[in-house]
mmCIF file of C-alpha atoms in Angstrom:
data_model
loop_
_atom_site.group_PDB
_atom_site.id
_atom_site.type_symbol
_atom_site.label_atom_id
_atom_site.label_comp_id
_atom_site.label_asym_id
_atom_site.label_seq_id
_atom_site.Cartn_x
_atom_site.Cartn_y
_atom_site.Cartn_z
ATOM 1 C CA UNK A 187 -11.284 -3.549 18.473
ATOM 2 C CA UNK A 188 -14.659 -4.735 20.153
ATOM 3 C CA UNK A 189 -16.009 -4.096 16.484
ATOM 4 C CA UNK A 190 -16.781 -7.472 14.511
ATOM 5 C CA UNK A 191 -14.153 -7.766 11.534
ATOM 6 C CA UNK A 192 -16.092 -7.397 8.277
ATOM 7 C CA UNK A 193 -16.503 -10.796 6.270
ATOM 8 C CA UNK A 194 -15.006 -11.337 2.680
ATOM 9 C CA UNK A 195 -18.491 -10.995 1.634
ATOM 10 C CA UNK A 196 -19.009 -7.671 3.427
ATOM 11 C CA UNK A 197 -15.590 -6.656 1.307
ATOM 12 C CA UNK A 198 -16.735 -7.949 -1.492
ATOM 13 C CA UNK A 199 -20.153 -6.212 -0.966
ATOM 14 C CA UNK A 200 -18.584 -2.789 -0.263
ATOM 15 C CA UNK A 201 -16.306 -3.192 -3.577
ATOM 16 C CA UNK A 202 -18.984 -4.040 -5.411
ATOM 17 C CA UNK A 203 -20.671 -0.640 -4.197
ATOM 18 C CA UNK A 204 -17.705 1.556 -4.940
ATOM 19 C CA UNK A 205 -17.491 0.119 -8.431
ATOM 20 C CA UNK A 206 -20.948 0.166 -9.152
ATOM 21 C CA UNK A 207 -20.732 4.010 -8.320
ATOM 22 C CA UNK A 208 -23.330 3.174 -5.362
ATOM 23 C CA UNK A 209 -23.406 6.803 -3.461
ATOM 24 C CA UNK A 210 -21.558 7.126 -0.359
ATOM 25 C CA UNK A 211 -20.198 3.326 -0.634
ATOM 26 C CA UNK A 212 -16.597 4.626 -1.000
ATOM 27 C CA UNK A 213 -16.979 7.662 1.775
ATOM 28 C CA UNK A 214 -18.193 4.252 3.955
ATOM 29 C CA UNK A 215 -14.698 2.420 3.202
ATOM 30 C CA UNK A 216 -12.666 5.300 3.710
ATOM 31 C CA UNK A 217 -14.332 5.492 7.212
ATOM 32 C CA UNK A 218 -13.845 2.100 7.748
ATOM 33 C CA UNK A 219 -9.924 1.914 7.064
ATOM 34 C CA UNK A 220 -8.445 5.647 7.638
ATOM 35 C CA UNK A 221 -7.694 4.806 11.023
ATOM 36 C CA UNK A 222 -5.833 1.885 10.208
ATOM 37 C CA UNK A 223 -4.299 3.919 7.168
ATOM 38 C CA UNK A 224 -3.197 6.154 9.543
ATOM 39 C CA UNK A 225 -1.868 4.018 12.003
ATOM 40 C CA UNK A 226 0.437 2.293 8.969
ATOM 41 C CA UNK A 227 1.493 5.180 7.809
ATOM 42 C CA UNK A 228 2.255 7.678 10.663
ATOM 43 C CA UNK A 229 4.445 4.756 12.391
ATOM 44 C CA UNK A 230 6.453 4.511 9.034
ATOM 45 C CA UNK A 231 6.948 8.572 8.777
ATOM 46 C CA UNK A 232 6.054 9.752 11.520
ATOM 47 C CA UNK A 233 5.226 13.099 10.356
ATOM 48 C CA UNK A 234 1.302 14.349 11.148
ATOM 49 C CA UNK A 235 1.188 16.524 7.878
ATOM 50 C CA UNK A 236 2.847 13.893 5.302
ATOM 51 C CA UNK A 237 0.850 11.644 7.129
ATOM 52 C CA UNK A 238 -2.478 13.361 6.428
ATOM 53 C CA UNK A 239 -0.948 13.794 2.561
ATOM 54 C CA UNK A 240 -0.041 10.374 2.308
ATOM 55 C CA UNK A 241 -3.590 8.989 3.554
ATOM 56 C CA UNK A 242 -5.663 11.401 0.813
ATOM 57 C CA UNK A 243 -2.855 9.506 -1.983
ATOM 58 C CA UNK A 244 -3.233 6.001 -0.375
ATOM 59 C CA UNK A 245 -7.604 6.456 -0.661
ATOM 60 C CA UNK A 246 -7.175 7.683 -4.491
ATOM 61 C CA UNK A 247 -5.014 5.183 -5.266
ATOM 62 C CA UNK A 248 -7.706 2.592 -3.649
ATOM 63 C CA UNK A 249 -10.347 4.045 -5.323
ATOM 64 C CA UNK A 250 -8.595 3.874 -8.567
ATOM 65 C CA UNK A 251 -7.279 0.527 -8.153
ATOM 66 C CA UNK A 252 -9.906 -1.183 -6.597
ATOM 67 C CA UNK A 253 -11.353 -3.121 -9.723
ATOM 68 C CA UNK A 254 -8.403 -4.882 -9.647
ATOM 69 C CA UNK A 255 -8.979 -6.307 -5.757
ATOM 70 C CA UNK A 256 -9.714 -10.038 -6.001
ATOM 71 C CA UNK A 257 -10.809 -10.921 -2.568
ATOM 72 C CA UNK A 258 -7.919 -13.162 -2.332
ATOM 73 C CA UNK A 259 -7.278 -11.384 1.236
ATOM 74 C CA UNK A 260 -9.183 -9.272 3.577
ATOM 75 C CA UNK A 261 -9.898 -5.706 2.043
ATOM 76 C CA UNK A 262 -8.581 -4.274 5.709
ATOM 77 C CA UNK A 263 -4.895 -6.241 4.306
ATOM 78 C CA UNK A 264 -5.207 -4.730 0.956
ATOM 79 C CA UNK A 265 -5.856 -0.882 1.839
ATOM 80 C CA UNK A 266 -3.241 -1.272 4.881
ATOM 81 C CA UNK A 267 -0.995 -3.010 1.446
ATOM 82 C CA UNK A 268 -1.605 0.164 -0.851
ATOM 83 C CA UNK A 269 -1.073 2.672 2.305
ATOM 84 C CA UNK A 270 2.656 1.265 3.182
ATOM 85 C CA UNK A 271 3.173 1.061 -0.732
ATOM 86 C CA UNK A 272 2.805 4.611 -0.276
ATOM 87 C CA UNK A 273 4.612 5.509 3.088
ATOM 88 C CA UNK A 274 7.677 2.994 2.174
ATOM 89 C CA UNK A 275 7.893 5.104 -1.405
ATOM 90 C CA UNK A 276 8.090 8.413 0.179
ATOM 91 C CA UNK A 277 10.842 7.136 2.736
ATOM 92 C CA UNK A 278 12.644 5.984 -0.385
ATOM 93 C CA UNK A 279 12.152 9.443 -2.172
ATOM 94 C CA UNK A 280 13.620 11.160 0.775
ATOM 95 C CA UNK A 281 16.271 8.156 1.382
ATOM 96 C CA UNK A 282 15.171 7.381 4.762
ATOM 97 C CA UNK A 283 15.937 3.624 5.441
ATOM 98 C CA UNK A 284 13.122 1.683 5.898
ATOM 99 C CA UNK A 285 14.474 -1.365 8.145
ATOM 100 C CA UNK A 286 18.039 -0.693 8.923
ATOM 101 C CA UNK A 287 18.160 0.540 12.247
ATOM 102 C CA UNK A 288 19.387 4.046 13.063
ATOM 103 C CA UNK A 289 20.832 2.885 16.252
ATOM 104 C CA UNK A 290 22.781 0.556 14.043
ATOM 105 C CA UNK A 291 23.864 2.941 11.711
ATOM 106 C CA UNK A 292 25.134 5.228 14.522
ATOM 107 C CA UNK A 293 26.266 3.257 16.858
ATOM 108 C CA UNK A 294 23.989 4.560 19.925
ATOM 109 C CA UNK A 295 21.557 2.041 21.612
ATOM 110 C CA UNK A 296 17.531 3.102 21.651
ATOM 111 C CA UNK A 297 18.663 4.546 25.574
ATOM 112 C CA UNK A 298 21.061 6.825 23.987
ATOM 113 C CA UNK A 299 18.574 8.231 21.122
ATOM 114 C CA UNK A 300 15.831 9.205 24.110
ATOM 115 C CA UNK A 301 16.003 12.410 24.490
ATOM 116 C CA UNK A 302 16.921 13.650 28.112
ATOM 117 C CA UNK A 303 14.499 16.358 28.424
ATOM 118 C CA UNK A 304 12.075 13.815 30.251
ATOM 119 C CA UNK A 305 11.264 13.984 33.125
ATOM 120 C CA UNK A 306 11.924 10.920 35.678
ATOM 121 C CA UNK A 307 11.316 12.376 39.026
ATOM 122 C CA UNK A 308 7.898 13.735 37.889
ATOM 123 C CA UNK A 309 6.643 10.654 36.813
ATOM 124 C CA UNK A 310 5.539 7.416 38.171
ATOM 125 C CA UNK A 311 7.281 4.184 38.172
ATOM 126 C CA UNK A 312 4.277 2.908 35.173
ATOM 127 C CA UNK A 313 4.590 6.606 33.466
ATOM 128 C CA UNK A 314 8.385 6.129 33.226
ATOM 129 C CA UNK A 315 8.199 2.791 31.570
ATOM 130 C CA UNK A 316 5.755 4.387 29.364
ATOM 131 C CA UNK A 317 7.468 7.447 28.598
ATOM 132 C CA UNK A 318 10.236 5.650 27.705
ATOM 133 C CA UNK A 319 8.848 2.961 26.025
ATOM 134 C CA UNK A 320 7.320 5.099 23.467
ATOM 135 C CA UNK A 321 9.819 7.401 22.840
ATOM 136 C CA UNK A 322 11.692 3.910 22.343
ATOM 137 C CA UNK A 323 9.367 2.656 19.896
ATOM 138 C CA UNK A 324 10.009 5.998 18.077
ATOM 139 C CA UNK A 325 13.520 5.401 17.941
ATOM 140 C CA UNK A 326 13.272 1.903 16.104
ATOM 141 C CA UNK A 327 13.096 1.728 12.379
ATOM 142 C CA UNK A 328 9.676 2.236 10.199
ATOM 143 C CA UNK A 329 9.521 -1.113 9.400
ATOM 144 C CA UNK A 330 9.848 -2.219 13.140
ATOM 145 C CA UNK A 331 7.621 0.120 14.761
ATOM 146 C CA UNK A 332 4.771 -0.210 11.554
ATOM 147 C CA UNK A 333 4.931 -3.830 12.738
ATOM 148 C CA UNK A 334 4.300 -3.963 16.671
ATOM 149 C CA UNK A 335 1.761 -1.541 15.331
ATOM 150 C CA UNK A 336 0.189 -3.575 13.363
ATOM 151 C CA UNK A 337 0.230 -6.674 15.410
ATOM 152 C CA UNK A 338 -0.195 -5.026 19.025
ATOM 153 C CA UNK A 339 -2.734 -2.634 18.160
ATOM 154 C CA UNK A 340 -4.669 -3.487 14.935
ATOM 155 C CA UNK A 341 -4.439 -7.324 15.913
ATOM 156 C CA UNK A 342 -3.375 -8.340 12.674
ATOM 157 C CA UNK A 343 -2.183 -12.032 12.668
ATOM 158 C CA UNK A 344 1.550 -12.173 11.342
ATOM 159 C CA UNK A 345 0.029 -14.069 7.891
ATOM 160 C CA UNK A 346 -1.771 -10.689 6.929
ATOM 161 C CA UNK A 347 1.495 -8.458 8.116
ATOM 162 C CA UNK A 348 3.834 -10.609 5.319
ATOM 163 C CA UNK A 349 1.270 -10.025 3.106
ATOM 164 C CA UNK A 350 0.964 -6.224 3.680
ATOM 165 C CA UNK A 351 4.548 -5.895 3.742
ATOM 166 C CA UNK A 352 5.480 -8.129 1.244
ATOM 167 C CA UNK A 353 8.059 -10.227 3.733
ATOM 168 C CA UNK A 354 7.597 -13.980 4.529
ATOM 169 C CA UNK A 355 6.767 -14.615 7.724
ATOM 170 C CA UNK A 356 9.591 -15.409 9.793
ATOM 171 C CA UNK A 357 11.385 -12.445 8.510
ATOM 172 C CA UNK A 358 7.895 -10.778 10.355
ATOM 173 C CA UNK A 359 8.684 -12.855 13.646
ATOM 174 C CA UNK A 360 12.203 -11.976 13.717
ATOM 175 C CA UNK A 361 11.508 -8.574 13.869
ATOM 176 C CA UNK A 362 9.077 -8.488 16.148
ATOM 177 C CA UNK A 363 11.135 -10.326 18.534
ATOM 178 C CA UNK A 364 14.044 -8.174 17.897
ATOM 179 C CA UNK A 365 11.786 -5.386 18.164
ATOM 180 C CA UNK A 366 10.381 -6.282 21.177
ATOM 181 C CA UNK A 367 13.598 -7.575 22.939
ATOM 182 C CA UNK A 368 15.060 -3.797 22.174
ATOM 183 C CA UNK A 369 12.429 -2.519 23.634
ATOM 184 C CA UNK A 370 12.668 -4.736 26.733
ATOM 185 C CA UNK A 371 16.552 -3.873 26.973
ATOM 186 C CA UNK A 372 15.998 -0.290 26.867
ATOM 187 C CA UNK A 373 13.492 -1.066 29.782
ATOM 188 C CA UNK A 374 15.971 -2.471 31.702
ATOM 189 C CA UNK A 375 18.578 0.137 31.382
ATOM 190 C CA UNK A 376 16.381 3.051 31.883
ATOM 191 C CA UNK A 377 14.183 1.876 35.295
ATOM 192 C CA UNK A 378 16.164 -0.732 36.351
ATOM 193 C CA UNK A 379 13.692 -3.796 35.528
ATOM 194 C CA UNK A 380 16.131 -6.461 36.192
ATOM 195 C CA UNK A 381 16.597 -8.885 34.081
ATOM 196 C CA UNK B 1360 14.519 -17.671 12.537
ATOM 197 C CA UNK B 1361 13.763 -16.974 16.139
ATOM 198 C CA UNK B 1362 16.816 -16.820 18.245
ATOM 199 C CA UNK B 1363 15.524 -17.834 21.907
ATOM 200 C CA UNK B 1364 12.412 -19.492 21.515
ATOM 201 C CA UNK B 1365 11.999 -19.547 24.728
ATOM 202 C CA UNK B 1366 11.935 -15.732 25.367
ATOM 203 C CA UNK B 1367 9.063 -15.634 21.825
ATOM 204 C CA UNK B 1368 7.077 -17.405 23.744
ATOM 205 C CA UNK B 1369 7.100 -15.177 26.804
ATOM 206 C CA UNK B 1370 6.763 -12.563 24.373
ATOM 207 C CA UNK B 1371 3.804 -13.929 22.915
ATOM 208 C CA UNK B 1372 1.965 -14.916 26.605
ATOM 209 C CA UNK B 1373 2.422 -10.913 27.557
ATOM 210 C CA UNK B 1374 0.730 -10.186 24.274
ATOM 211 C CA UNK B 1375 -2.303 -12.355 24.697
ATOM 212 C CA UNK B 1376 -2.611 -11.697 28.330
ATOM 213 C CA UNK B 1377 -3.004 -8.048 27.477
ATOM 214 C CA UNK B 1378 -5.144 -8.732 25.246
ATOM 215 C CA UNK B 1379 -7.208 -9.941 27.729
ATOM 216 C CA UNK B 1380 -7.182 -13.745 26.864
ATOM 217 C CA UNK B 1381 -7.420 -14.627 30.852
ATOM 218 C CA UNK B 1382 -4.112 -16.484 30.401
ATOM 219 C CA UNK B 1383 -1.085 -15.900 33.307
ATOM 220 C CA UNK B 1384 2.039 -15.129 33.431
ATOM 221 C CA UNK B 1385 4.876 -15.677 34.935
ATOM 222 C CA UNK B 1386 5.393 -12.736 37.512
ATOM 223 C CA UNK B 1387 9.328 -12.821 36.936
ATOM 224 C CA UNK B 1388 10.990 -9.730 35.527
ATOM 225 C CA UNK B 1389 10.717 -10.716 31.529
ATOM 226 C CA UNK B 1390 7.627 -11.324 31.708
ATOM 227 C CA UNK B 1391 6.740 -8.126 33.828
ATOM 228 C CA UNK B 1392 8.767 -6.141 31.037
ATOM 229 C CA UNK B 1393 7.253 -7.641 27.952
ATOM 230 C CA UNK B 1394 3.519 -6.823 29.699
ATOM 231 C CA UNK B 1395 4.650 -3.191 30.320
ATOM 232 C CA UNK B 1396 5.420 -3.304 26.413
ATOM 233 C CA UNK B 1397 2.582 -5.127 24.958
ATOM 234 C CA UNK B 1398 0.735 -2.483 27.051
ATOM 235 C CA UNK B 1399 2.464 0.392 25.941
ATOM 236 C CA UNK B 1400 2.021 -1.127 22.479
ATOM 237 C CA UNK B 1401 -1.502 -1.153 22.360
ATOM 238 C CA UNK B 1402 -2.484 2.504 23.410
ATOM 239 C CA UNK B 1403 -3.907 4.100 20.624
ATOM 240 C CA UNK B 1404 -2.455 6.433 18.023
ATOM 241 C CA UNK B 1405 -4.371 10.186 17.978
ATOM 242 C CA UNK B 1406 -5.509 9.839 14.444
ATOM 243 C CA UNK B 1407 -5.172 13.480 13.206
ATOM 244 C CA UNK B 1408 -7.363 13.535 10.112
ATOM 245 C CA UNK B 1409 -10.481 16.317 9.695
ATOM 246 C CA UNK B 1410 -13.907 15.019 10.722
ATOM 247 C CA UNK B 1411 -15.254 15.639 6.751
ATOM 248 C CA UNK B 1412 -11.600 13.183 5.685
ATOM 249 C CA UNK B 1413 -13.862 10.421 4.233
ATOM 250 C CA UNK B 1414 -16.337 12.835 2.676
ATOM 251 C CA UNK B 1415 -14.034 14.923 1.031
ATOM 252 C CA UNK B 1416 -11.385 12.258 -0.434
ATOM 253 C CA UNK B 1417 -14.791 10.551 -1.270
ATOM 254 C CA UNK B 1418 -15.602 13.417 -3.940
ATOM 255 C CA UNK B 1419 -11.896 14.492 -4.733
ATOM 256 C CA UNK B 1420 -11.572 10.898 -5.958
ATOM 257 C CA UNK B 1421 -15.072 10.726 -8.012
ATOM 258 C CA UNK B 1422 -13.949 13.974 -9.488
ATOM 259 C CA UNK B 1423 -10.974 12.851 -10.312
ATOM 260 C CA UNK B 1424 -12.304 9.560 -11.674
ATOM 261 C CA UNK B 1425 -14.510 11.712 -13.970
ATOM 262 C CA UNK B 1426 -11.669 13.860 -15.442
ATOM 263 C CA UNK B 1427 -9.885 10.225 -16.262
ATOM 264 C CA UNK B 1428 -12.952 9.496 -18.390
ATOM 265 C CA UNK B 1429 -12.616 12.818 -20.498
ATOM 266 C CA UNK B 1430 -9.159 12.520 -20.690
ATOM 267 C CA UNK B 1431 -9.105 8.252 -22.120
ATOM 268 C CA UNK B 1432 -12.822 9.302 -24.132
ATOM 269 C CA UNK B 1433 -10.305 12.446 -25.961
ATOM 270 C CA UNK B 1434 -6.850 10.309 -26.332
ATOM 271 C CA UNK B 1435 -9.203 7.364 -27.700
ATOM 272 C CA UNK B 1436 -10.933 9.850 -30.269
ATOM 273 C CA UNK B 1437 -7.496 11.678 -31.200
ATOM 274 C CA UNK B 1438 -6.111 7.537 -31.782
ATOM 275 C CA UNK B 1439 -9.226 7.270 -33.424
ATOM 276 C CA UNK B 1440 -8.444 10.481 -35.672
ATOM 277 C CA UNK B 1441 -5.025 9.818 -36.175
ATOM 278 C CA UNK B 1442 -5.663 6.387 -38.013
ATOM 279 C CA UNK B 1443 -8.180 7.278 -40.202
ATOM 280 C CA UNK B 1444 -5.783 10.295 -41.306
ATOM 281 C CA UNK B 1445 -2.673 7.088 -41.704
ATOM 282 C CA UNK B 1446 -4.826 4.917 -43.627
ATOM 283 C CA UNK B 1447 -6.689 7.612 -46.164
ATOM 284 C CA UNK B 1448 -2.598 8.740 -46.634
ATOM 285 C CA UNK B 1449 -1.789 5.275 -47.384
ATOM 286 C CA UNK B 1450 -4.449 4.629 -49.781
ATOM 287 C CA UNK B 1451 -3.761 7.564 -51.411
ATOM 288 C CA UNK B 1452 0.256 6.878 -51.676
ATOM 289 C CA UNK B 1453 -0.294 3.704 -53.459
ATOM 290 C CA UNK B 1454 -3.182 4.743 -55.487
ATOM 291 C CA UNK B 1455 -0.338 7.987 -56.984
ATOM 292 C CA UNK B 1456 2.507 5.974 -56.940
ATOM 293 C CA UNK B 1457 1.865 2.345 -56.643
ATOM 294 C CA UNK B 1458 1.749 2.115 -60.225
ATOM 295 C CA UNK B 1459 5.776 2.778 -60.010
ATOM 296 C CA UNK B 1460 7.021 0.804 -57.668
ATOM 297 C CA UNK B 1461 4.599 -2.071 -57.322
ATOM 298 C CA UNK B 1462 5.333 -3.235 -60.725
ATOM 299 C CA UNK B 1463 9.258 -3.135 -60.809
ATOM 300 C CA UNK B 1464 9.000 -4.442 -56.857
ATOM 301 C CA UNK B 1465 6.597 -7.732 -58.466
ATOM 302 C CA UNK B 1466 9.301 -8.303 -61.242
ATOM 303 C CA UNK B 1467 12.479 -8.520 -58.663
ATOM 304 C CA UNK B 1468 10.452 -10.716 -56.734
ATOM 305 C CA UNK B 1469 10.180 -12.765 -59.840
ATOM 306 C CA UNK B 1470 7.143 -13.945 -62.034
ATOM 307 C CA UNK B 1471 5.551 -16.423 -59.901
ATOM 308 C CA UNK B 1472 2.265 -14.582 -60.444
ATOM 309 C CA UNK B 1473 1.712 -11.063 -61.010
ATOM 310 C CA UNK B 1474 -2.042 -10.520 -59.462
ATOM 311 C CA UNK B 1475 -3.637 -7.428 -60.448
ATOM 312 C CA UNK B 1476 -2.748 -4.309 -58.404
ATOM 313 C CA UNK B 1477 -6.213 -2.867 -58.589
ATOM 314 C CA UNK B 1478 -7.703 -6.261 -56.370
ATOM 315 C CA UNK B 1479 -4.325 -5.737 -54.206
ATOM 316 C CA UNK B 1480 -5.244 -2.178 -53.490
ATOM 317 C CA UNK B 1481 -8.939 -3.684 -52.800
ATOM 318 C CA UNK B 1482 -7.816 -6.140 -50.403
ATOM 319 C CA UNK B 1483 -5.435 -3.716 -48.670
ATOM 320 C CA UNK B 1484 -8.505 -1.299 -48.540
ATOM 321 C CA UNK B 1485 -10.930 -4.023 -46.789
ATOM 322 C CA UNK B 1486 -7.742 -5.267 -44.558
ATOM 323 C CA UNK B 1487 -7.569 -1.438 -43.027
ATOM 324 C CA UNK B 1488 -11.515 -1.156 -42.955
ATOM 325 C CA UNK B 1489 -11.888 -4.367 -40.986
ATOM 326 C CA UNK B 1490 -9.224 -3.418 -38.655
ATOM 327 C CA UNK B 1491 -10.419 -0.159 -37.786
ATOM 328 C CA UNK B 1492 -14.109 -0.797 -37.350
ATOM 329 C CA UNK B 1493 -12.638 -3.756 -35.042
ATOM 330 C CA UNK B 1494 -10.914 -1.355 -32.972
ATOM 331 C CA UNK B 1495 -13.523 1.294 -32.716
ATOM 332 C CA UNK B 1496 -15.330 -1.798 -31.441
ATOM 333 C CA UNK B 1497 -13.020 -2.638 -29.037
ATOM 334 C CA UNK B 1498 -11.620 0.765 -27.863
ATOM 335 C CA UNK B 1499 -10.516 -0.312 -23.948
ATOM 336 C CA UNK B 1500 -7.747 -1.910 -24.657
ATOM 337 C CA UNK B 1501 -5.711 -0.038 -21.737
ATOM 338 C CA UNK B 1502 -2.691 -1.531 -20.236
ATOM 339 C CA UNK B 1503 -2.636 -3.388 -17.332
ATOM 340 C CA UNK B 1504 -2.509 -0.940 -14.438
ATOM 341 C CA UNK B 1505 0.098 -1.841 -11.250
ATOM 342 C CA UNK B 1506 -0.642 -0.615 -7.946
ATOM 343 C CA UNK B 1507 2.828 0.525 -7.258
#
């Protein structure tokens, strides 16, 4: 995070290396991305080993699609772009819903889907709200929780989330407000953080 | 789009105050909540990849990109094969049996002009010759690739 963002000349630069079969240039841009690879793809599946499959497919599929990468967004969008490509296919190959909520579906709130085996007494007031919070962000959809990922801890303005995504904007605001306003209602219900 | 504007931009305050922007916020219980959440947000994810990930997708992928080469050099020689074997089969067919239906096909037509089916064959000969030394020239002509 403290890290300066590279420039669209240092993409271009690094692209430019890959293609020109410049040793070690595309070990260097899988080292720069597979974190945020990961982070895109683990919140939409949320399974470690798929996730570890999914990030070797996303990096082939970068490195042989890169000549077609135009610089016409940051190459940080455009990986994060070809990794939830990947993750949102294999939800659709095993016909897991990628935005309709669960909770929906099944008429239980994100309180109901915690699980009970955790332990309130044991923890402190700011461990509770954390404990549930993230088993809370587990429980909303991929598309939800690969967002507040995206923007909360890869601080990427909403502009490159549409484009990684492929959703206009406001349809990326409206779920992170609904996302976030779950979240904050599940708060409430589980520690008592009136309202 | 945004149901309770009011509430986005609370949302939005607890965001950039975690993120350290020296902004405050209201100490009333939404805004409390939405801080505990930007927080909880931000921790970071245990990325559970090997230490040697980047090296070894690095030369799975330039191995891979070398077998891709063989593989388009061989389908572009097989093409490359294949058409020579189509066009000295077509020559041939019309040079053994042109004579019988080029004729007969010239006189249905009707006798506008009846060229010479020796300088037809010619032509058709430097038509094919032209074409295929163009395309061995030009051999990449892959289809566009998607990313999807």
């Amino acid at each position: 995070m403290t890290q300066t963002p590279p420039t669209r000349e240092d993409d271009q630069a690094l692209v430019d290396a890959v293609l020109g079969g410049v040793a070690g240039a595309f070990e260097q841009l899988v080292r720069q991305y597979q974190k945020l690879c990961w982070h895109v793809i683990h919140r939409m599946v949320r399974h470690t080993e798929d996730t570890q499959d999914l990030c070797q497919e996303t990096f082939l599929r970068v490195h042989q699609y890169l000549h077609q990468y135009r610089n016409e967004s940051a190459l940080k969008s455009w990986v994060a772009q070809v990794a939830y490509s990947v993750a949102k296919r294999h939800l659709e190959r095993k016909r897991i819903p990628i935005a309709e909520s669960s909770a929906e579906g099944d008429g239980l709130s994100l309180l109901d889907r915690i699980t009970d085996d955790f332990d309130i007494e044991a923890a402190s007031i700011e461990g509770q709200s954390a404990g549930h919070l993230h088993e809370a962000i587990d429980c909303l959809p991929p598309l939800q929780r690969t967002i507040l990922t995206l923007y909360h801890l890869d601080e990427l303005p909403i502009a490159d989330i549409a484009v990684i995504t492929g959703l206009a904007e406001g349809t990326i605001k409206s779920h992170l407000f609904r996302a976030r306003k779950q979240l904050r209602d599940t708060l409430t219900e589980s520690i008592g953080v009136a309202a | 789009m945004i149901p309770d504007e009011r509430e986005w931009l609370v949302q939005e305050r607890a965001t950039r105050v975690e993120r350290g922007s020296g902004e405050s916020l209201d100490a009333d219980a939404t805004g409390t909540a939405y801080l505990l959440i930007a927080r909880a947000l931000r921790e970071p994810i245990e990325v559970k990849l090997a230490d040697d990930f980047a090296e070894r997708v690095a030369s799975l992928a330039a191995s891979r990109s070398s077998e891709l080469a063989v593989d388009s050099r061989i389908e572009r020689y097989l093409l490359w094969v294949l058409g020579a074997v189509f066009a000295v089969a077509a020559v041939t067919v019309c040079v053994l049996y042109g004579q019988t239906w080029f004729g007969p096909t010239l006189d249905l037509i009707g006798p506008v002009t009846k060229p010479d089916l020796k300088w037809i064959l010619a032509l058709s000969a430097c038509v094919g010759v032209s074409w295929l030394s163009d395309w061995m020239r030009n051999p990449a002509g892959h289809p566009a690739q998607t990313l999807a």
